Amino acid sequence: MKSSFKIFSISGIPVELHISFLLLILVIFLFAFLGIFTLYVAFLIVLLFVTVVIHEFSHSYVAKRYGVPVERIILLPIGGVSAMGEIPKNPGQELNIAIAGPLTNIIIAFICLLGLFITGGIGSLSISSFFISNTPNADINLFLSNFLGINLVLGVFNLLPAFPMDGGRVLRAFLARKMSYVKATKTAASIGKQFAILMAIFGIFFNFILILVAIFIYIGADQEYKAIMVSSMLEGLLVKDIMTRNVATLTPDTPVTEALNIMFKQRHMGYPVMEGNNLVGIITFDDVSRVPEDKRNFPVKDIMSKNLILANPEEPVFNTFEKISRNNIGRLPVTENGRLVGIISKTDIMKVLEMMDAESAR
Ligand code: ZN
């Protein structure tokens, strides 16, 4: 099932709404309907998500200009995510991509401030006017103050120097000018973790929400660190170095029951399906076992995956690992000039990582 669906696109980048977002919309409307929220608050919540889209779009726009493929922007109830290809390990470009989001928010906040000067509402501006109040009679000044507040908080929060916030990336980009990318990531991740610990301690005394944010930051810093360790451990390793060369294959007309027997006997979880010398599909144990036992009297070609994601023997393993993770699949057929030359699985890559990890710990 698709977990998100497209609502519109801006300059070729689809903006998708995650399914869980519908629940949030429902809650907003219910609260507005019950009078817990005024319509103004419901409007501000919608505006908050428009602001998140603008923020994500700013990252994506700059990334696209550097030739990074941007697949889509997904809106979740907790914020937005830009799904893009690998960000260049070029500190200058990474810095610009990372800073584009918060910078846009700060510019919008500044425009609101100018607006308040023009409307004359600047005099009434105070910290408390940033907070969203459940008032039935909102005016332009309140709106400008609230919009200023939303953008300022979003901009500043994202500039915190910790992964997964943009500020963590900005920090890494700065560090990467003086040291290797891996070392910069390690350093930025550990600064982020220390920052999270400080924040949690601060939260104990002042605000419990800060503890939740701190946990989120700590986990984010750790994940980023692991991702970069994986990429550095796999550095220089090519698909041809670890792929399985003698690939067991099936023909399109192999009955599903027979395919299952072969899988049990040979203990492979996936088989490329070959018609003569042509790769026409891939069939996995999952595909087969999903078919009810009494309905397995048809050939594998009826249930095999035909949209194949392929690997190339000369491709870096890290690339393949990303393709496998992103598409949530177990294995990729490896082809060279249209000819099947091997197969590479997630398990193969995990084994290599385990061995490297054990090696480095010795
Ligand atoms: Zn951002």
mmCIF file of C-alpha atoms and ligand atoms in Angstrom:
data_model
loop_
_atom_site.group_PDB
_atom_site.id
_atom_site.type_symbol
_atom_site.label_atom_id
_atom_site.label_comp_id
_atom_site.label_asym_id
_atom_site.label_seq_id
_atom_site.Cartn_x
_atom_site.Cartn_y
_atom_site.Cartn_z
ATOM 1 C CA MET A 1 0.000 0.000 0.000
ATOM 2 C CA LYS A 2 1.175 3.504 -0.732
ATOM 3 C CA SER A 3 1.832 5.303 2.525
ATOM 4 C CA SER A 4 1.742 8.791 1.025
ATOM 5 C CA PHE A 5 0.032 10.484 -1.870
ATOM 6 C CA LYS A 6 0.847 13.482 -3.992
ATOM 7 C CA ILE A 7 -1.043 16.733 -3.395
ATOM 8 C CA PHE A 8 0.805 19.013 -5.827
ATOM 9 C CA SER A 9 4.266 19.705 -7.210
ATOM 10 C CA ILE A 10 6.446 22.788 -7.219
ATOM 11 C CA SER A 11 9.111 23.146 -9.908
ATOM 12 C CA GLY A 12 8.995 19.467 -10.660
ATOM 13 C CA ILE A 13 9.203 18.293 -7.050
ATOM 14 C CA PRO A 14 6.110 16.371 -5.913
ATOM 15 C CA VAL A 15 4.815 17.254 -2.453
ATOM 16 C CA GLU A 16 3.234 14.231 -0.790
ATOM 17 C CA LEU A 17 1.065 13.907 2.271
ATOM 18 C CA HIS A 18 1.767 10.942 4.536
ATOM 19 C CA ILE A 19 -1.298 8.893 5.357
ATOM 20 C CA SER A 20 -0.949 9.636 9.089
ATOM 21 C CA PHE A 21 -1.394 13.276 8.193
ATOM 22 C CA LEU A 22 -5.079 12.677 7.458
ATOM 23 C CA LEU A 23 -5.566 11.823 11.109
ATOM 24 C CA LEU A 24 -4.039 15.149 12.099
ATOM 25 C CA ILE A 25 -6.341 17.034 9.712
ATOM 26 C CA LEU A 26 -9.284 15.165 11.205
ATOM 27 C CA VAL A 27 -8.205 16.112 14.734
ATOM 28 C CA ILE A 28 -7.759 19.777 13.749
ATOM 29 C CA PHE A 29 -11.232 19.910 12.226
ATOM 30 C CA LEU A 30 -12.767 18.048 15.153
ATOM 31 C CA PHE A 31 -11.147 20.449 17.630
ATOM 32 C CA ALA A 32 -12.254 23.454 15.564
ATOM 33 C CA PHE A 33 -15.760 21.989 15.331
ATOM 34 C CA LEU A 34 -15.958 21.366 19.089
ATOM 35 C CA GLY A 35 -14.805 24.906 19.706
ATOM 36 C CA ILE A 36 -11.576 23.809 21.418
ATOM 37 C CA PHE A 37 -9.727 25.611 18.649
ATOM 38 C CA THR A 38 -10.909 28.761 16.986
ATOM 39 C CA LEU A 39 -10.813 28.715 13.203
ATOM 40 C CA TYR A 40 -7.856 31.052 13.473
ATOM 41 C CA VAL A 41 -5.817 28.386 15.296
ATOM 42 C CA ALA A 42 -6.817 25.753 12.721
ATOM 43 C CA PHE A 43 -5.679 28.197 10.043
ATOM 44 C CA LEU A 44 -2.341 28.725 11.813
ATOM 45 C CA ILE A 45 -1.752 24.976 12.027
ATOM 46 C CA VAL A 46 -2.299 24.711 8.287
ATOM 47 C CA LEU A 47 0.037 27.668 7.855
ATOM 48 C CA LEU A 48 2.648 25.901 9.971
ATOM 49 C CA PHE A 49 2.675 23.044 7.488
ATOM 50 C CA VAL A 50 2.838 25.435 4.545
ATOM 51 C CA THR A 51 5.909 26.886 6.264
ATOM 52 C CA VAL A 52 7.387 23.385 6.620
ATOM 53 C CA VAL A 53 6.846 22.809 2.884
ATOM 54 C CA ILE A 54 8.575 26.122 2.109
ATOM 55 C CA HIS A 55 11.457 25.077 4.378
ATOM 56 C CA GLU A 56 11.856 21.659 2.729
ATOM 57 C CA PHE A 57 11.411 23.146 -0.721
ATOM 58 C CA SER A 58 14.298 25.534 -0.071
ATOM 59 C CA HIS A 59 16.614 22.587 0.689
ATOM 60 C CA SER A 60 15.359 20.699 -2.357
ATOM 61 C CA TYR A 61 15.648 23.668 -4.662
ATOM 62 C CA VAL A 62 19.309 24.274 -3.824
ATOM 63 C CA ALA A 63 20.044 20.517 -3.938
ATOM 64 C CA LYS A 64 18.496 20.294 -7.392
ATOM 65 C CA ARG A 65 20.676 23.121 -8.593
ATOM 66 C CA TYR A 66 23.718 21.055 -7.584
ATOM 67 C CA GLY A 67 22.366 18.162 -9.614
ATOM 68 C CA VAL A 68 21.131 16.124 -6.619
ATOM 69 C CA PRO A 69 17.989 14.252 -7.709
ATOM 70 C CA VAL A 70 15.036 15.219 -5.501
ATOM 71 C CA GLU A 71 12.343 12.558 -5.504
ATOM 72 C CA ARG A 72 9.736 14.249 -3.359
ATOM 73 C CA ILE A 73 8.876 16.156 -0.210
ATOM 74 C CA ILE A 74 6.831 14.141 2.276
ATOM 75 C CA LEU A 75 4.751 15.848 4.936
ATOM 76 C CA LEU A 76 4.422 13.993 8.232
ATOM 77 C CA PRO A 77 2.471 15.210 11.279
ATOM 78 C CA ILE A 78 5.824 15.928 12.952
ATOM 79 C CA GLY A 79 7.311 17.868 10.032
ATOM 80 C CA GLY A 80 8.646 17.445 6.542
ATOM 81 C CA VAL A 81 11.259 15.242 4.896
ATOM 82 C CA SER A 82 12.944 15.807 1.540
ATOM 83 C CA ALA A 83 13.699 12.520 -0.163
ATOM 84 C CA MET A 84 16.775 13.236 -2.234
ATOM 85 C CA GLY A 85 19.673 11.342 -3.706
ATOM 86 C CA GLU A 86 23.097 11.323 -2.129
ATOM 87 C CA ILE A 87 24.112 14.798 -1.036
ATOM 88 C CA PRO A 88 27.514 15.742 -2.449
ATOM 89 C CA LYS A 89 30.357 15.242 0.004
ATOM 90 C CA ASN A 90 31.425 18.723 -0.936
ATOM 91 C CA PRO A 91 31.403 20.908 2.187
ATOM 92 C CA GLY A 92 30.444 24.091 0.314
ATOM 93 C CA GLN A 93 27.464 22.499 -1.421
ATOM 94 C CA GLU A 94 26.307 20.618 1.661
ATOM 95 C CA LEU A 95 26.483 23.832 3.649
ATOM 96 C CA ASN A 96 24.325 25.684 1.136
ATOM 97 C CA ILE A 97 21.744 22.893 0.937
ATOM 98 C CA ALA A 98 21.553 22.659 4.739
ATOM 99 C CA ILE A 99 21.341 26.364 5.409
ATOM 100 C CA ALA A 100 18.756 27.116 2.689
ATOM 101 C CA GLY A 101 15.835 25.867 4.842
ATOM 102 C CA PRO A 102 16.456 27.819 8.064
ATOM 103 C CA LEU A 103 17.605 30.855 6.101
ATOM 104 C CA THR A 104 14.301 30.992 4.206
ATOM 105 C CA ASN A 105 12.402 30.872 7.520
ATOM 106 C CA ILE A 106 14.502 33.691 8.924
ATOM 107 C CA ILE A 107 13.908 35.765 5.785
ATOM 108 C CA ILE A 108 10.128 35.210 6.097
ATOM 109 C CA ALA A 109 10.321 36.192 9.777
ATOM 110 C CA PHE A 110 12.117 39.357 8.730
ATOM 111 C CA ILE A 111 9.432 40.131 6.119
ATOM 112 C CA CYS A 112 6.761 39.743 8.847
ATOM 113 C CA LEU A 113 8.738 42.156 10.984
ATOM 114 C CA LEU A 114 8.785 44.662 8.122
ATOM 115 C CA GLY A 115 5.038 44.097 7.746
ATOM 116 C CA LEU A 116 4.538 44.949 11.413
ATOM 117 C CA PHE A 117 6.449 48.172 10.897
ATOM 118 C CA ILE A 118 4.182 49.029 7.973
ATOM 119 C CA THR A 119 0.918 48.220 9.795
ATOM 120 C CA GLY A 120 2.152 49.989 12.908
ATOM 121 C CA GLY A 121 1.711 46.810 14.956
ATOM 122 C CA ILE A 122 5.369 46.734 15.924
ATOM 123 C CA GLY A 123 4.689 48.603 19.166
ATOM 124 C CA SER A 124 2.507 45.827 20.527
ATOM 125 C CA LEU A 125 5.054 43.125 19.674
ATOM 126 C CA SER A 126 6.365 41.163 22.647
ATOM 127 C CA ILE A 127 7.484 37.588 23.296
ATOM 128 C CA SER A 128 3.950 36.654 24.309
ATOM 129 C CA SER A 129 2.521 37.893 21.003
ATOM 130 C CA PHE A 130 4.520 35.146 19.221
ATOM 131 C CA PHE A 131 2.503 32.499 21.007
ATOM 132 C CA ILE A 132 -0.569 31.247 19.305
ATOM 133 C CA SER A 133 -3.593 32.351 21.261
ATOM 134 C CA ASN A 134 -7.009 30.838 20.934
ATOM 135 C CA THR A 135 -8.650 34.121 20.094
ATOM 136 C CA PRO A 136 -11.818 34.468 18.016
ATOM 137 C CA ASN A 137 -10.909 37.965 16.834
ATOM 138 C CA ALA A 138 -7.562 37.845 15.155
ATOM 139 C CA ASP A 139 -6.244 40.771 13.183
ATOM 140 C CA ILE A 140 -3.403 41.358 10.735
ATOM 141 C CA ASN A 141 -0.970 42.323 13.500
ATOM 142 C CA LEU A 142 -1.633 39.138 15.456
ATOM 143 C CA PHE A 143 -1.272 37.140 12.269
ATOM 144 C CA LEU A 144 2.050 38.782 11.379
ATOM 145 C CA SER A 145 3.352 38.241 14.930
ATOM 146 C CA ASN A 146 2.317 34.587 14.907
ATOM 147 C CA PHE A 147 3.754 33.948 11.449
ATOM 148 C CA LEU A 148 6.950 35.683 12.539
ATOM 149 C CA GLY A 149 7.024 33.419 15.618
ATOM 150 C CA ILE A 150 6.454 30.209 13.623
ATOM 151 C CA ASN A 151 9.255 31.023 11.191
ATOM 152 C CA LEU A 152 11.660 32.191 13.853
ATOM 153 C CA VAL A 153 11.166 29.038 15.943
ATOM 154 C CA LEU A 154 11.430 26.750 12.898
ATOM 155 C CA GLY A 155 14.517 28.564 11.610
ATOM 156 C CA VAL A 156 16.342 28.718 14.930
ATOM 157 C CA PHE A 157 15.360 25.198 16.024
ATOM 158 C CA ASN A 158 16.744 23.787 12.790
ATOM 159 C CA LEU A 159 19.995 25.645 13.290
ATOM 160 C CA LEU A 160 20.750 23.787 16.557
ATOM 161 C CA PRO A 161 24.211 22.323 15.963
ATOM 162 C CA ALA A 162 23.118 18.673 16.135
ATOM 163 C CA PHE A 163 22.036 15.981 13.702
ATOM 164 C CA PRO A 164 19.405 15.474 12.382
ATOM 165 C CA MET A 165 18.853 19.222 12.465
ATOM 166 C CA ASP A 166 20.166 21.302 9.584
ATOM 167 C CA GLY A 167 22.583 22.926 12.029
ATOM 168 C CA GLY A 168 24.322 19.539 12.444
ATOM 169 C CA ARG A 169 24.976 19.456 8.705
ATOM 170 C CA VAL A 170 26.142 23.051 8.747
ATOM 171 C CA LEU A 171 28.549 22.171 11.568
ATOM 172 C CA ARG A 172 29.851 19.118 9.689
ATOM 173 C CA ALA A 173 30.349 21.186 6.537
ATOM 174 C CA PHE A 174 32.439 23.669 8.534
ATOM 175 C CA LEU A 175 34.466 20.887 10.173
ATOM 176 C CA ALA A 176 34.948 19.089 6.842
ATOM 177 C CA ARG A 177 36.957 22.018 5.572
ATOM 178 C CA LYS A 178 39.662 21.162 8.078
ATOM 179 C CA MET A 179 39.413 17.366 8.390
ATOM 180 C CA SER A 180 38.188 14.291 6.525
ATOM 181 C CA TYR A 181 34.475 13.868 5.961
ATOM 182 C CA VAL A 182 34.261 10.820 8.234
ATOM 183 C CA LYS A 183 36.143 12.571 11.033
ATOM 184 C CA ALA A 184 33.947 15.663 10.593
ATOM 185 C CA THR A 185 30.832 13.500 10.909
ATOM 186 C CA LYS A 186 32.158 11.765 14.019
ATOM 187 C CA THR A 187 32.986 15.110 15.601
ATOM 188 C CA ALA A 188 29.681 16.731 14.627
ATOM 189 C CA ALA A 189 27.755 13.671 15.872
ATOM 190 C CA SER A 190 29.506 13.726 19.230
ATOM 191 C CA ILE A 191 28.969 17.485 19.616
ATOM 192 C CA GLY A 192 25.293 16.835 18.818
ATOM 193 C CA LYS A 193 25.061 14.113 21.466
ATOM 194 C CA GLN A 194 26.699 16.280 24.126
ATOM 195 C CA PHE A 195 24.363 19.063 23.164
ATOM 196 C CA ALA A 196 21.404 16.679 23.563
ATOM 197 C CA ILE A 197 22.583 15.623 27.027
ATOM 198 C CA LEU A 198 22.920 19.258 28.105
ATOM 199 C CA MET A 199 19.484 19.958 26.706
ATOM 200 C CA ALA A 200 17.975 17.035 28.634
ATOM 201 C CA ILE A 201 19.541 18.238 31.892
ATOM 202 C CA PHE A 202 18.217 21.726 31.199
ATOM 203 C CA GLY A 203 14.824 20.155 30.456
ATOM 204 C CA ILE A 204 14.658 18.423 33.840
ATOM 205 C CA PHE A 205 14.724 21.820 35.526
ATOM 206 C CA PHE A 206 12.783 23.934 33.065
ATOM 207 C CA ASN A 207 10.644 22.141 30.531
ATOM 208 C CA PHE A 208 9.954 18.469 30.026
ATOM 209 C CA ILE A 209 9.343 18.900 26.283
ATOM 210 C CA LEU A 210 13.057 19.663 25.983
ATOM 211 C CA ILE A 211 13.810 16.139 27.230
ATOM 212 C CA LEU A 212 11.790 14.651 24.369
ATOM 213 C CA VAL A 213 13.552 16.910 21.880
ATOM 214 C CA ALA A 214 16.897 15.904 23.404
ATOM 215 C CA ILE A 215 16.126 12.199 22.961
ATOM 216 C CA PHE A 216 15.148 12.868 19.341
ATOM 217 C CA ILE A 217 18.426 14.720 18.756
ATOM 218 C CA TYR A 218 20.500 12.027 20.476
ATOM 219 C CA ILE A 219 19.014 9.269 18.323
ATOM 220 C CA GLY A 220 19.379 11.397 15.167
ATOM 221 C CA ALA A 221 23.053 12.085 15.871
ATOM 222 C CA ASP A 222 23.645 8.394 16.431
ATOM 223 C CA GLN A 223 21.875 7.350 13.222
ATOM 224 C CA GLU A 224 23.778 9.837 11.117
ATOM 225 C CA TYR A 225 27.001 8.606 12.653
ATOM 226 C CA LYS A 226 26.145 4.995 11.826
ATOM 227 C CA ALA A 227 25.118 5.860 8.253
ATOM 228 C CA ILE A 228 28.411 7.595 7.621
ATOM 229 C CA MET A 229 30.358 4.744 9.228
ATOM 230 C CA VAL A 230 28.620 2.330 6.848
ATOM 231 C CA SER A 231 29.515 4.520 3.895
ATOM 232 C CA SER A 232 33.131 4.798 5.000
ATOM 233 C CA MET A 233 33.441 1.053 5.716
ATOM 234 C CA LEU A 234 32.082 0.235 2.274
ATOM 235 C CA GLU A 235 34.246 2.849 0.609
ATOM 236 C CA GLY A 236 36.179 1.479 -2.360
ATOM 237 C CA LEU A 237 34.293 -1.814 -2.358
ATOM 238 C CA LEU A 238 32.636 -2.684 -5.679
ATOM 239 C CA VAL A 239 29.681 -4.951 -6.354
ATOM 240 C CA LYS A 240 31.888 -7.388 -8.295
ATOM 241 C CA ASP A 241 34.024 -7.872 -5.147
ATOM 242 C CA ILE A 242 31.238 -9.400 -3.090
ATOM 243 C CA MET A 243 28.468 -10.534 -5.471
ATOM 244 C CA THR A 244 27.570 -14.191 -5.911
ATOM 245 C CA ARG A 245 28.619 -15.211 -9.408
ATOM 246 C CA ASN A 246 27.043 -18.616 -9.879
ATOM 247 C CA VAL A 247 23.450 -17.532 -9.823
ATOM 248 C CA ALA A 248 20.710 -20.110 -9.592
ATOM 249 C CA THR A 249 17.867 -19.045 -11.880
ATOM 250 C CA LEU A 250 14.355 -20.162 -12.728
ATOM 251 C CA THR A 251 12.430 -20.053 -15.997
ATOM 252 C CA PRO A 252 9.162 -18.085 -16.352
ATOM 253 C CA ASP A 253 7.208 -21.317 -16.729
ATOM 254 C CA THR A 254 8.485 -22.969 -13.546
ATOM 255 C CA PRO A 255 5.388 -23.815 -11.463
ATOM 256 C CA VAL A 256 5.205 -21.943 -8.159
ATOM 257 C CA THR A 257 5.183 -25.206 -6.148
ATOM 258 C CA GLU A 258 8.372 -26.320 -7.829
ATOM 259 C CA ALA A 259 9.993 -22.916 -7.244
ATOM 260 C CA LEU A 260 9.206 -23.266 -3.562
ATOM 261 C CA ASN A 261 10.785 -26.752 -3.453
ATOM 262 C CA ILE A 262 13.926 -25.423 -5.134
ATOM 263 C CA MET A 263 14.077 -22.537 -2.626
ATOM 264 C CA PHE A 264 13.865 -24.926 0.317
ATOM 265 C CA LYS A 265 16.457 -27.266 -1.200
ATOM 266 C CA GLN A 266 19.015 -24.622 -2.255
ATOM 267 C CA ARG A 267 18.214 -22.178 0.559
ATOM 268 C CA HIS A 268 18.288 -19.049 -1.592
ATOM 269 C CA MET A 269 15.636 -16.453 -0.864
ATOM 270 C CA GLY A 270 15.419 -14.996 -4.377
ATOM 271 C CA TYR A 271 15.875 -16.140 -7.949
ATOM 272 C CA PRO A 272 16.304 -14.183 -11.167
ATOM 273 C CA VAL A 273 13.877 -15.461 -13.777
ATOM 274 C CA MET A 274 15.524 -16.094 -17.160
ATOM 275 C CA GLU A 275 13.919 -16.577 -20.543
ATOM 276 C CA GLY A 276 16.818 -17.981 -22.554
ATOM 277 C CA ASN A 277 19.579 -15.414 -21.997
ATOM 278 C CA ASN A 278 17.204 -12.621 -21.029
ATOM 279 C CA LEU A 279 16.509 -11.581 -17.473
ATOM 280 C CA VAL A 280 12.736 -11.085 -17.330
ATOM 281 C CA GLY A 281 12.016 -10.879 -13.621
ATOM 282 C CA ILE A 282 12.870 -11.845 -10.078
ATOM 283 C CA ILE A 283 10.946 -14.084 -7.718
ATOM 284 C CA THR A 284 11.471 -14.221 -3.993
ATOM 285 C CA PHE A 285 10.470 -16.564 -1.217
ATOM 286 C CA ASP A 286 8.144 -13.830 0.069
ATOM 287 C CA ASP A 287 6.347 -13.600 -3.299
ATOM 288 C CA VAL A 288 5.785 -17.326 -3.349
ATOM 289 C CA SER A 289 4.817 -17.853 0.260
ATOM 290 C CA ARG A 290 2.228 -15.095 0.001
ATOM 291 C CA VAL A 291 0.232 -17.288 -2.404
ATOM 292 C CA PRO A 292 -2.217 -19.577 -0.538
ATOM 293 C CA GLU A 293 -1.074 -23.204 -0.601
ATOM 294 C CA ASP A 294 -4.004 -24.501 -2.645
ATOM 295 C CA LYS A 295 -3.523 -21.844 -5.345
ATOM 296 C CA ARG A 296 0.083 -22.536 -6.284
ATOM 297 C CA ASN A 297 -0.598 -24.255 -9.598
ATOM 298 C CA PHE A 298 0.476 -21.422 -11.891
ATOM 299 C CA PRO A 299 3.895 -20.433 -13.301
ATOM 300 C CA VAL A 300 6.240 -17.971 -11.531
ATOM 301 C CA LYS A 301 5.908 -15.453 -14.389
ATOM 302 C CA ASP A 302 2.430 -14.601 -13.038
ATOM 303 C CA ILE A 303 3.728 -13.335 -9.698
ATOM 304 C CA MET A 304 7.368 -12.359 -10.333
ATOM 305 C CA SER A 305 8.469 -8.708 -10.095
ATOM 306 C CA LYS A 306 9.047 -7.362 -13.580
ATOM 307 C CA ASN A 307 10.157 -3.844 -12.697
ATOM 308 C CA LEU A 308 13.714 -4.735 -11.912
ATOM 309 C CA ILE A 309 16.156 -2.612 -10.018
ATOM 310 C CA LEU A 310 19.603 -3.684 -11.173
ATOM 311 C CA ALA A 311 23.155 -3.401 -9.959
ATOM 312 C CA ASN A 312 26.289 -3.095 -12.044
ATOM 313 C CA PRO A 313 29.495 -5.027 -11.220
ATOM 314 C CA GLU A 314 31.520 -1.793 -11.272
ATOM 315 C CA GLU A 315 29.120 0.069 -8.977
ATOM 316 C CA PRO A 316 30.174 0.958 -5.407
ATOM 317 C CA VAL A 317 28.566 -1.394 -2.868
ATOM 318 C CA PHE A 318 27.354 1.607 -0.872
ATOM 319 C CA ASN A 319 25.217 2.655 -3.870
ATOM 320 C CA THR A 320 23.665 -0.773 -4.028
ATOM 321 C CA PHE A 321 23.094 -0.771 -0.276
ATOM 322 C CA GLU A 322 21.185 2.499 -0.610
ATOM 323 C CA LYS A 323 19.080 1.146 -3.485
ATOM 324 C CA ILE A 324 18.282 -1.955 -1.437
ATOM 325 C CA SER A 325 17.385 0.053 1.684
ATOM 326 C CA ARG A 326 15.423 2.727 -0.144
ATOM 327 C CA ASN A 327 13.302 0.208 -2.025
ATOM 328 C CA ASN A 328 13.091 -2.180 0.911
ATOM 329 C CA ILE A 329 14.089 -5.210 -1.135
ATOM 330 C CA GLY A 330 16.363 -8.136 -0.375
ATOM 331 C CA ARG A 331 18.561 -8.475 -3.439
ATOM 332 C CA LEU A 332 19.487 -7.035 -6.821
ATOM 333 C CA PRO A 333 20.436 -8.934 -9.961
ATOM 334 C CA VAL A 334 23.801 -7.754 -11.280
ATOM 335 C CA THR A 335 23.952 -7.231 -15.038
ATOM 336 C CA GLU A 336 26.683 -6.208 -17.418
ATOM 337 C CA ASN A 337 25.698 -5.145 -20.960
ATOM 338 C CA GLY A 338 22.283 -6.665 -20.370
ATOM 339 C CA ARG A 339 23.744 -10.026 -19.333
ATOM 340 C CA LEU A 340 23.143 -11.467 -15.851
ATOM 341 C CA VAL A 341 26.540 -11.878 -14.182
ATOM 342 C CA GLY A 342 25.633 -12.201 -10.509
ATOM 343 C CA ILE A 343 23.352 -11.358 -7.631
ATOM 344 C CA ILE A 344 23.961 -9.214 -4.554
ATOM 345 C CA SER A 345 21.817 -9.384 -1.435
ATOM 346 C CA LYS A 346 21.335 -7.262 1.647
ATOM 347 C CA THR A 347 22.642 -10.215 3.677
ATOM 348 C CA ASP A 348 25.894 -10.218 1.623
ATOM 349 C CA ILE A 349 26.436 -6.546 2.454
ATOM 350 C CA MET A 350 25.523 -6.973 6.131
ATOM 351 C CA LYS A 351 28.058 -9.809 6.406
ATOM 352 C CA VAL A 352 30.784 -7.603 4.980
ATOM 353 C CA LEU A 353 29.870 -4.848 7.457
ATOM 354 C CA GLU A 354 29.918 -7.270 10.384
ATOM 355 C CA MET A 355 33.338 -8.567 9.372
ATOM 356 C CA MET A 356 34.734 -5.044 8.939
ATOM 357 C CA ASP A 357 33.312 -4.039 12.293
ATOM 358 C CA ALA A 358 34.853 -7.061 14.020
ATOM 359 C CA GLU A 359 38.138 -6.343 12.236
ATOM 360 C CA SER A 360 38.214 -2.701 13.361
ATOM 361 C CA ALA A 361 37.363 -3.631 16.958
ATOM 362 C CA ARG A 362 40.318 -5.999 17.278
HETATM 363 ZN ZN ZN B 1 15.741 21.681 7.182
#
